[in-house]
mmCIF file of C-alpha atoms in Angstrom:
data_model
loop_
_atom_site.group_PDB
_atom_site.id
_atom_site.type_symbol
_atom_site.label_atom_id
_atom_site.label_comp_id
_atom_site.label_asym_id
_atom_site.label_seq_id
_atom_site.Cartn_x
_atom_site.Cartn_y
_atom_site.Cartn_z
ATOM 1 C CA MET A 1 113.701 108.994 120.753
ATOM 2 C CA ILE A 2 114.926 107.283 117.615
ATOM 3 C CA PHE A 3 112.487 104.302 117.878
ATOM 4 C CA VAL A 4 109.883 106.198 118.207
ATOM 5 C CA THR A 5 110.493 108.562 115.288
ATOM 6 C CA LEU A 6 111.266 105.234 113.307
ATOM 7 C CA GLU A 7 108.088 103.608 114.359
ATOM 8 C CA HIS A 8 105.955 106.614 113.448
ATOM 9 C CA ILE A 9 107.950 106.633 109.648
ATOM 10 C CA LEU A 10 106.784 103.454 109.238
ATOM 11 C CA THR A 11 103.533 103.393 110.659
ATOM 12 C CA HIS A 12 102.750 106.124 108.272
ATOM 13 C CA LEU A 13 104.934 104.667 105.145
ATOM 14 C CA SER A 14 103.162 101.440 105.416
ATOM 15 C CA PHE A 15 99.701 102.794 105.645
ATOM 16 C CA SER A 16 100.246 104.972 102.645
ATOM 17 C CA ILE A 17 101.946 102.556 100.372
ATOM 18 C CA ILE A 18 98.720 99.783 101.071
ATOM 19 C CA SER A 19 96.520 102.870 100.148
ATOM 20 C CA ILE A 20 98.073 103.472 97.078
ATOM 21 C CA VAL A 21 97.904 99.564 96.501
ATOM 22 C CA ILE A 22 94.018 99.170 96.715
ATOM 23 C CA THR A 23 93.534 102.344 94.358
ATOM 24 C CA ILE A 24 95.736 100.477 91.843
ATOM 25 C CA HIS A 25 93.510 97.744 92.545
ATOM 26 C CA LEU A 26 90.279 99.674 91.754
ATOM 27 C CA MET A 27 92.136 100.900 88.652
ATOM 28 C CA THR A 28 92.739 97.360 87.517
ATOM 29 C CA LEU A 29 89.003 96.338 87.888
ATOM 30 C CA LEU A 30 88.458 99.021 85.240
ATOM 31 C CA VAL A 31 91.427 98.966 82.875
ATOM 32 C CA HIS A 32 92.796 95.670 82.563
ATOM 33 C CA GLU A 33 94.929 96.583 79.416
ATOM 34 C CA ILE A 34 97.504 98.497 81.305
ATOM 35 C CA ILE A 35 99.555 95.232 82.551
ATOM 36 C CA GLY A 36 101.885 97.671 84.805
ATOM 37 C CA LEU A 37 99.037 98.515 87.020
ATOM 38 C CA ARG A 38 98.895 95.175 88.675
ATOM 39 C CA ASP A 39 102.851 94.473 88.767
ATOM 40 C CA SER A 40 103.134 97.609 90.734
ATOM 41 C CA SER A 41 100.096 96.370 92.945
ATOM 42 C CA GLU A 42 102.418 93.043 94.092
ATOM 43 C CA LYS A 43 105.627 95.546 94.627
ATOM 44 C CA GLY A 44 103.546 97.963 96.533
ATOM 45 C CA MET A 45 101.983 94.539 98.895
ATOM 46 C CA ILE A 46 105.975 93.614 99.185
ATOM 47 C CA VAL A 47 106.852 97.044 100.273
ATOM 48 C CA THR A 48 104.222 97.589 102.953
ATOM 49 C CA PHE A 49 105.051 93.701 104.312
ATOM 50 C CA PHE A 50 108.455 94.980 104.908
ATOM 51 C CA SER A 51 107.240 98.072 106.000
ATOM 52 C CA ILE A 52 104.593 96.650 108.861
ATOM 53 C CA THR A 53 107.854 93.798 109.259
ATOM 54 C CA GLY A 54 110.335 96.930 110.335
ATOM 55 C CA LEU A 55 107.737 98.611 112.460
ATOM 56 C CA LEU A 56 106.855 95.396 115.077
ATOM 57 C CA VAL A 57 110.345 94.628 114.848
ATOM 58 C CA THR A 58 110.990 98.370 116.353
ATOM 59 C CA ARG A 59 108.316 98.091 118.509
ATOM 60 C CA TRP A 60 109.946 94.782 119.658
ATOM 61 C CA ILE A 61 113.492 95.760 120.479
ATOM 62 C CA SER A 62 112.379 99.552 122.107
ATOM 63 C CA SER A 63 109.965 97.754 124.514
ATOM 64 C CA ARG A 64 111.992 94.443 124.877
ATOM 65 C CA HIS A 65 108.808 91.987 124.302
ATOM 66 C CA PHE A 66 107.022 90.913 121.650
ATOM 67 C CA PRO A 67 104.375 93.699 120.262
ATOM 68 C CA LEU A 68 101.245 91.838 120.871
ATOM 69 C CA SER A 69 100.519 93.165 124.497
ATOM 70 C CA ASN A 70 97.587 95.479 123.467
ATOM 71 C CA LEU A 71 94.896 95.552 120.883
ATOM 72 C CA TYR A 72 96.783 97.919 118.642
ATOM 73 C CA GLU A 73 99.768 95.905 118.193
ATOM 74 C CA SER A 74 97.689 93.097 117.660
ATOM 75 C CA LEU A 75 95.775 94.747 114.997
ATOM 76 C CA ILE A 76 99.163 95.465 113.451
ATOM 77 C CA PHE A 77 100.410 92.355 113.589
ATOM 78 C CA LEU A 78 97.058 90.862 111.921
ATOM 79 C CA SER A 79 97.859 93.639 108.921
ATOM 80 C CA TRP A 80 101.088 91.890 108.868
ATOM 81 C CA SER A 81 99.698 88.484 108.591
ATOM 82 C CA PHE A 82 97.236 89.394 105.746
ATOM 83 C CA SER A 83 100.036 90.732 103.928
ATOM 84 C CA ILE A 84 102.223 87.580 104.032
ATOM 85 C CA ILE A 85 98.966 85.559 103.391
ATOM 86 C CA HIS A 86 99.145 87.862 100.161
ATOM 87 C CA ILE A 87 102.537 87.053 99.263
ATOM 88 C CA ILE A 88 102.535 83.313 100.072
ATOM 89 C CA SER A 89 99.179 82.852 97.545
ATOM 90 C CA LYS A 90 101.344 85.047 95.017
ATOM 91 C CA ILE A 91 104.407 82.333 94.938
ATOM 92 C CA TRP A 92 102.176 79.653 95.061
ATOM 93 C CA ASN A 93 99.552 80.761 92.836
ATOM 94 C CA HIS A 94 100.703 83.350 90.345
ATOM 95 C CA LYS A 95 97.215 84.321 89.402
ATOM 96 C CA ASN A 96 96.962 85.524 92.840
ATOM 97 C CA ASP A 97 93.314 84.727 93.579
ATOM 98 C CA LEU A 98 93.197 86.073 96.917
ATOM 99 C CA SER A 99 94.616 89.703 96.411
ATOM 100 C CA ALA A 100 91.050 90.664 96.343
ATOM 101 C CA ILE A 101 90.461 89.764 99.911
ATOM 102 C CA THR A 102 93.925 90.302 101.526
ATOM 103 C CA ALA A 103 94.992 93.778 100.076
ATOM 104 C CA PRO A 104 91.383 95.351 101.314
ATOM 105 C CA SER A 105 91.692 93.373 104.632
ATOM 106 C CA ALA A 106 95.491 94.280 105.393
ATOM 107 C CA ILE A 107 94.272 98.240 104.957
ATOM 108 C CA PHE A 108 91.160 98.550 106.778
ATOM 109 C CA THR A 109 92.680 96.588 109.748
ATOM 110 C CA GLN A 110 95.846 98.619 109.767
ATOM 111 C CA GLY A 111 93.643 101.948 109.166
ATOM 112 C CA PHE A 112 91.289 101.095 112.232
ATOM 113 C CA ALA A 113 94.553 100.702 113.885
ATOM 114 C CA THR A 114 96.069 103.625 113.179
ATOM 115 C CA SER A 115 93.219 105.634 113.345
ATOM 116 C CA GLY A 116 90.414 103.850 114.879
ATOM 117 C CA LEU A 117 92.145 103.767 118.212
ATOM 118 C CA SER A 118 93.094 106.023 121.189
ATOM 119 C CA SER A 119 96.254 107.789 120.922
ATOM 120 C CA GLU A 120 96.866 106.043 124.604
ATOM 121 C CA MET A 121 96.674 102.561 122.701
ATOM 122 C CA HIS A 122 99.167 103.463 120.518
ATOM 123 C CA GLN A 123 102.157 103.506 123.043
ATOM 124 C CA SER A 124 103.951 100.632 124.255
ATOM 125 C CA SER A 125 103.531 100.044 127.914
ATOM 126 C CA ARG A 126 105.007 97.020 130.286
ATOM 127 C CA LEU A 127 103.362 93.804 129.972
ATOM 128 C CA VAL A 128 100.857 92.881 132.850
ATOM 129 C CA PRO A 129 101.898 90.016 135.242
ATOM 130 C CA ALA A 130 99.967 87.547 133.235
ATOM 131 C CA LEU A 131 101.673 88.311 129.843
ATOM 132 C CA GLN A 132 105.388 88.162 130.944
ATOM 133 C CA SER A 133 105.322 84.781 129.716
ATOM 134 C CA GLN A 134 107.463 82.828 126.986
ATOM 135 C CA TRP A 135 104.311 81.591 126.091
ATOM 136 C CA LEU A 136 102.822 84.865 124.578
ATOM 137 C CA MET A 137 104.760 84.984 120.982
ATOM 138 C CA MET A 138 103.700 81.295 120.652
ATOM 139 C CA HIS A 139 99.646 81.848 121.691
ATOM 140 C CA VAL A 140 99.015 84.962 120.499
ATOM 141 C CA SER A 141 101.084 85.087 117.059
ATOM 142 C CA MET A 142 99.525 81.624 116.454
ATOM 143 C CA MET A 143 95.543 83.153 117.281
ATOM 144 C CA LEU A 144 96.334 86.142 115.138
ATOM 145 C CA LEU A 145 97.610 84.287 112.341
ATOM 146 C CA SER A 146 94.448 81.595 112.427
ATOM 147 C CA TYR A 147 92.137 85.076 112.481
ATOM 148 C CA ALA A 148 93.881 86.290 109.332
ATOM 149 C CA ALA A 149 93.655 83.098 107.655
ATOM 150 C CA LEU A 150 90.088 82.262 108.622
ATOM 151 C CA LEU A 151 88.825 85.267 107.649
ATOM 152 C CA CYS A 152 90.201 85.495 104.131
ATOM 153 C CA GLY A 153 89.029 81.569 103.582
ATOM 154 C CA SER A 154 85.188 82.960 105.241
ATOM 155 C CA LEU A 155 85.649 85.848 102.565
ATOM 156 C CA LEU A 156 86.166 83.560 99.676
ATOM 157 C CA SER A 157 83.013 81.534 100.783
ATOM 158 C CA VAL A 158 80.614 84.415 101.005
ATOM 159 C CA ALA A 159 81.724 85.234 97.666
ATOM 160 C CA PHE A 160 81.654 81.602 96.477
ATOM 161 C CA LEU A 161 77.730 81.883 97.672
ATOM 162 C CA VAL A 162 76.988 85.554 96.400
ATOM 163 C CA ILE A 163 77.935 84.221 92.620
ATOM 164 C CA THR A 164 76.007 81.190 93.499
ATOM 165 C CA PHE A 165 73.081 82.557 94.053
ATOM 166 C CA ARG A 166 73.094 85.143 91.541
ATOM 167 C CA LYS A 167 70.195 85.139 88.970
ATOM 168 C CA ASN A 168 70.852 82.311 86.362
ATOM 169 C CA VAL A 169 72.417 84.283 82.655
ATOM 170 C CA ASP A 170 69.425 82.242 81.541
ATOM 171 C CA ILE A 171 66.902 84.930 82.565
ATOM 172 C CA PHE A 172 69.042 87.700 80.923
ATOM 173 C CA CYS A 173 68.744 85.279 77.502
ATOM 174 C CA GLN A 174 65.041 85.170 78.135
ATOM 175 C CA ARG A 175 64.610 88.729 78.092
ATOM 176 C CA LYS A 176 66.298 89.515 75.092
ATOM 177 C CA ILE A 177 64.368 86.513 72.854
ATOM 178 C CA PHE A 178 61.581 88.507 74.076
ATOM 179 C CA LEU A 179 62.323 91.504 72.725
ATOM 180 C CA ILE A 180 63.520 89.763 69.564
ATOM 181 C CA LYS A 181 59.837 88.167 68.929
ATOM 182 C CA ILE A 182 58.916 91.920 69.406
ATOM 183 C CA LYS A 183 60.989 93.164 66.805
ATOM 184 C CA SER A 184 60.299 90.183 64.707
ATOM 185 C CA PHE A 185 56.046 91.069 64.716
ATOM 186 C CA PHE A 186 57.728 94.204 62.574
ATOM 187 C CA PHE A 187 59.793 93.121 60.839
ATOM 188 C CA ASP A 188 59.822 90.007 59.029
ATOM 189 C CA LYS A 189 63.418 90.056 57.622
ATOM 190 C CA ILE A 190 64.778 90.540 60.718
ATOM 191 C CA GLU A 191 63.256 87.784 62.483
ATOM 192 C CA TYR A 192 65.062 85.336 60.398
ATOM 193 C CA LEU A 193 68.107 87.110 61.427
ATOM 194 C CA ASN A 194 67.249 87.150 64.861
ATOM 195 C CA LYS A 195 66.415 83.312 64.766
ATOM 196 C CA LYS A 196 70.065 82.829 64.041
ATOM 197 C CA LYS A 197 71.464 84.907 66.586
ATOM 198 C CA ASN A 198 69.206 83.376 69.166
ATOM 199 C CA VAL A 199 70.706 79.862 68.406
ATOM 200 C CA PHE A 200 73.881 81.209 68.655
ATOM 201 C CA ASN A 201 73.172 83.016 72.093
ATOM 202 C CA PHE A 202 71.960 79.415 73.288
ATOM 203 C CA HIS A 203 74.422 77.432 72.297
ATOM 204 C CA SER A 204 77.670 79.451 72.558
ATOM 205 C CA PHE A 205 77.093 82.445 74.540
ATOM 206 C CA VAL A 206 74.972 81.218 77.349
ATOM 207 C CA PRO A 207 77.806 78.099 78.224
ATOM 208 C CA PHE A 208 80.400 80.026 77.998
ATOM 209 C CA ARG A 209 79.118 82.164 80.712
ATOM 210 C CA ASN A 210 77.905 79.225 82.723
ATOM 211 C CA TYR A 211 81.100 77.352 82.409
ATOM 212 C CA TYR A 212 83.238 80.415 83.264
ATOM 213 C CA LYS A 213 80.915 80.865 86.342
ATOM 214 C CA TYR A 214 81.531 77.096 87.390
ATOM 215 C CA GLN A 215 85.097 77.536 86.661
ATOM 216 C CA LEU A 216 85.058 80.575 89.463
ATOM 217 C CA THR A 217 83.040 79.094 91.818
ATOM 218 C CA ARG A 218 85.358 75.838 91.914
ATOM 219 C CA ARG A 219 88.660 78.095 92.422
ATOM 220 C CA LEU A 220 86.966 80.039 95.009
ATOM 221 C CA ASP A 221 85.868 76.899 96.733
ATOM 222 C CA TYR A 222 89.237 75.397 96.485
ATOM 223 C CA TRP A 223 91.064 78.177 97.864
ATOM 224 C CA SER A 224 88.359 78.791 100.862
ATOM 225 C CA TYR A 225 89.260 75.270 101.974
ATOM 226 C CA ARG A 226 93.175 75.723 101.661
ATOM 227 C CA VAL A 227 93.490 78.824 103.347
ATOM 228 C CA ILE A 228 90.756 77.685 106.435
ATOM 229 C CA SER A 229 92.334 74.614 106.942
ATOM 230 C CA LEU A 230 95.615 76.813 107.222
ATOM 231 C CA GLY A 231 93.946 78.871 109.625
ATOM 232 C CA PHE A 232 92.106 75.935 111.569
ATOM 233 C CA THR A 233 95.476 75.121 111.954
ATOM 234 C CA PHE A 234 97.025 77.707 114.134
ATOM 235 C CA LEU A 235 93.505 78.024 115.800
ATOM 236 C CA THR A 236 93.945 74.561 117.076
ATOM 237 C CA ILE A 237 97.867 75.177 117.706
ATOM 238 C CA GLY A 238 96.699 78.301 119.712
ATOM 239 C CA ILE A 239 94.257 77.314 121.796
ATOM 240 C CA LEU A 240 96.274 74.338 123.318
ATOM 241 C CA SER A 241 99.437 76.700 123.774
ATOM 242 C CA GLY A 242 96.865 79.125 125.383
ATOM 243 C CA ALA A 243 95.380 76.095 128.039
ATOM 244 C CA VAL A 244 99.260 75.717 128.687
ATOM 245 C CA TRP A 245 99.888 79.354 129.441
ATOM 246 C CA ALA A 246 96.530 79.339 131.160
ATOM 247 C CA ASN A 247 97.640 76.573 133.668
ATOM 248 C CA GLU A 248 101.036 78.290 134.601
ATOM 249 C CA ALA A 249 99.597 82.040 134.957
ATOM 250 C CA TRP A 250 95.959 81.360 136.834
ATOM 251 C CA GLY A 251 96.574 77.477 137.675
ATOM 252 C CA SER A 252 93.757 75.935 135.325
ATOM 253 C CA TYR A 253 94.057 74.732 131.620
ATOM 254 C CA TRP A 254 90.623 75.951 131.044
ATOM 255 C CA ASN A 255 88.440 78.890 132.913
ATOM 256 C CA TRP A 256 85.460 79.467 130.611
ATOM 257 C CA ASP A 257 86.590 82.864 130.448
ATOM 258 C CA PRO A 258 84.383 84.759 128.006
ATOM 259 C CA LYS A 259 87.091 84.653 125.478
ATOM 260 C CA GLU A 260 88.313 81.295 125.805
ATOM 261 C CA THR A 261 84.624 80.408 125.259
ATOM 262 C CA TRP A 262 84.230 81.989 121.765
ATOM 263 C CA ALA A 263 87.638 80.855 120.862
ATOM 264 C CA PHE A 264 86.197 77.509 121.450
ATOM 265 C CA ILE A 265 82.767 77.958 119.648
ATOM 266 C CA THR A 266 84.980 79.266 116.824
ATOM 267 C CA TRP A 267 86.950 76.693 116.778
ATOM 268 C CA THR A 268 83.699 74.321 116.836
ATOM 269 C CA ILE A 269 82.291 76.278 113.819
ATOM 270 C CA PHE A 270 85.140 75.310 111.481
ATOM 271 C CA ALA A 271 85.802 71.958 113.184
ATOM 272 C CA ILE A 272 81.901 71.157 111.974
ATOM 273 C CA TYR A 273 83.386 73.030 108.034
ATOM 274 C CA SER A 274 85.938 70.571 107.947
ATOM 275 C CA HIS A 275 83.445 67.861 108.539
ATOM 276 C CA THR A 276 81.293 69.021 105.729
ATOM 277 C CA ARG A 277 84.119 68.818 103.228
ATOM 278 C CA THR A 278 84.440 65.060 104.127
ATOM 279 C CA ASN A 279 81.258 64.729 102.984
ATOM 280 C CA GLN A 280 80.703 64.884 99.286
ATOM 281 C CA SER A 281 77.378 65.795 99.723
ATOM 282 C CA LEU A 282 77.711 68.786 102.104
ATOM 283 C CA GLN A 283 80.221 70.351 99.913
ATOM 284 C CA GLY A 284 79.985 73.565 98.029
ATOM 285 C CA THR A 285 77.453 75.566 99.128
ATOM 286 C CA ASN A 286 76.730 74.040 102.913
ATOM 287 C CA SER A 287 80.466 74.004 103.441
ATOM 288 C CA SER A 288 80.316 78.022 102.405
ATOM 289 C CA LEU A 289 77.090 78.689 104.653
ATOM 290 C CA VAL A 290 79.098 77.149 107.648
ATOM 291 C CA ALA A 291 82.132 79.340 106.917
ATOM 292 C CA SER A 292 80.497 82.307 106.568
ATOM 293 C CA ILE A 293 78.452 81.962 110.032
ATOM 294 C CA GLY A 294 82.166 81.517 110.994
ATOM 295 C CA PHE A 295 82.859 85.138 109.660
ATOM 296 C CA LEU A 296 80.566 86.556 112.145
ATOM 297 C CA ILE A 297 82.267 84.498 115.136
ATOM 298 C CA ILE A 298 85.688 85.376 114.556
ATOM 299 C CA TRP A 299 85.140 89.038 114.664
ATOM 300 C CA ILE A 300 82.659 88.502 117.895
ATOM 301 C CA CYS A 301 85.840 86.442 119.653
ATOM 302 C CA TYR A 302 88.693 89.025 118.754
ATOM 303 C CA PHE A 303 86.631 92.401 119.108
ATOM 304 C CA GLY A 304 83.418 91.638 120.859
ATOM 305 C CA ILE A 305 85.086 90.608 124.217
ATOM 306 C CA ASN A 306 87.783 93.352 123.555
ATOM 307 C CA LEU A 307 85.121 95.820 123.481
ATOM 308 C CA LEU A 308 83.121 94.753 126.605
ATOM 309 C CA GLY A 309 86.628 94.481 128.178
ATOM 310 C CA ILE A 310 85.613 91.793 130.778
ATOM 311 C CA GLY A 311 86.821 88.405 132.026
ATOM 312 C CA LEU A 312 90.598 87.207 132.239
ATOM 313 C CA HIS A 313 91.402 89.050 128.787
ATOM 314 C CA SER A 314 90.379 92.255 129.638
ATOM 315 C CA TYR A 315 93.886 93.434 128.994
ATOM 316 C CA GLY A 316 93.085 93.563 125.274
ATOM 317 C CA SER A 317 89.929 96.413 125.703
ATOM 318 C CA PHE A 318 89.584 99.285 123.990
ATOM 319 C CA THR A 319 88.767 102.856 123.680
ATOM 320 C CA LEU A 320 87.694 104.694 120.154
ATOM 321 C CA THR A 321 89.185 107.843 119.437
ATOM 322 C CA SER A 322 87.089 110.689 120.098
ATOM 323 C CA ASN A 323 86.477 113.641 117.742
#
């Protein structure tokens, strides 16, 4: 009873704090002058991380097995993974370029786990025979960490594509020149001043905007590659450990189960991404397109198979709450 109460408190505490963090992030987009808001959001993510950690440890102690036996627990672990990626990226880069990705991902994941699944899914139950193995912690934790890292990296690639294919700033400047010419038709003296302003816009404003855009896309591409490389490593370890576990549980390393098949497809997509990064001519836009496709493949592998509830991994199926 004590563990159930503690788990209930930690669940709502972590969800409430991370909701406040998202609100603070939105406020910092509008009000940049208040430095304390950004510091508060970072502290909130740290508190959220420890709250989710306490929640997982509580379920681990109460159920006497690692809390990755059903979709609810895996979603909580996925939210924890987003939180730890947020903290690690903050340590490596004080600007924390990933905060706009990790914080919303954590709240949406935990929000769906808390209110999107049926109450029966929240209850911890005994492991099915196939899950009663020491490989549970190794395989499932590596897969979920890989999902979190690959999703973050893929979203950074999507942001890269959005910024890259956005309308050029020069179009805006050309419209401005057109308006200046209309004014000069009526006011000769203003025409001279506007020509000076026109020269300033071309030689100062436009290069600055294009340089800022160039630096932003380079940073997005850099962090996308680093995070996806980390996730790809976790995914490889997860698939290999899963193959060993499958041989112990089912007598075969690979059964072409739907979950296994889509995991292999996911691995192939990001292997192609890694290959494009080795080719200078394919870096940037081409590699980001591959990562964006991988973003959809991950959700099919993680949620699509569970939604259908087919194959040897059908224990991960779920039902949504009915209102």
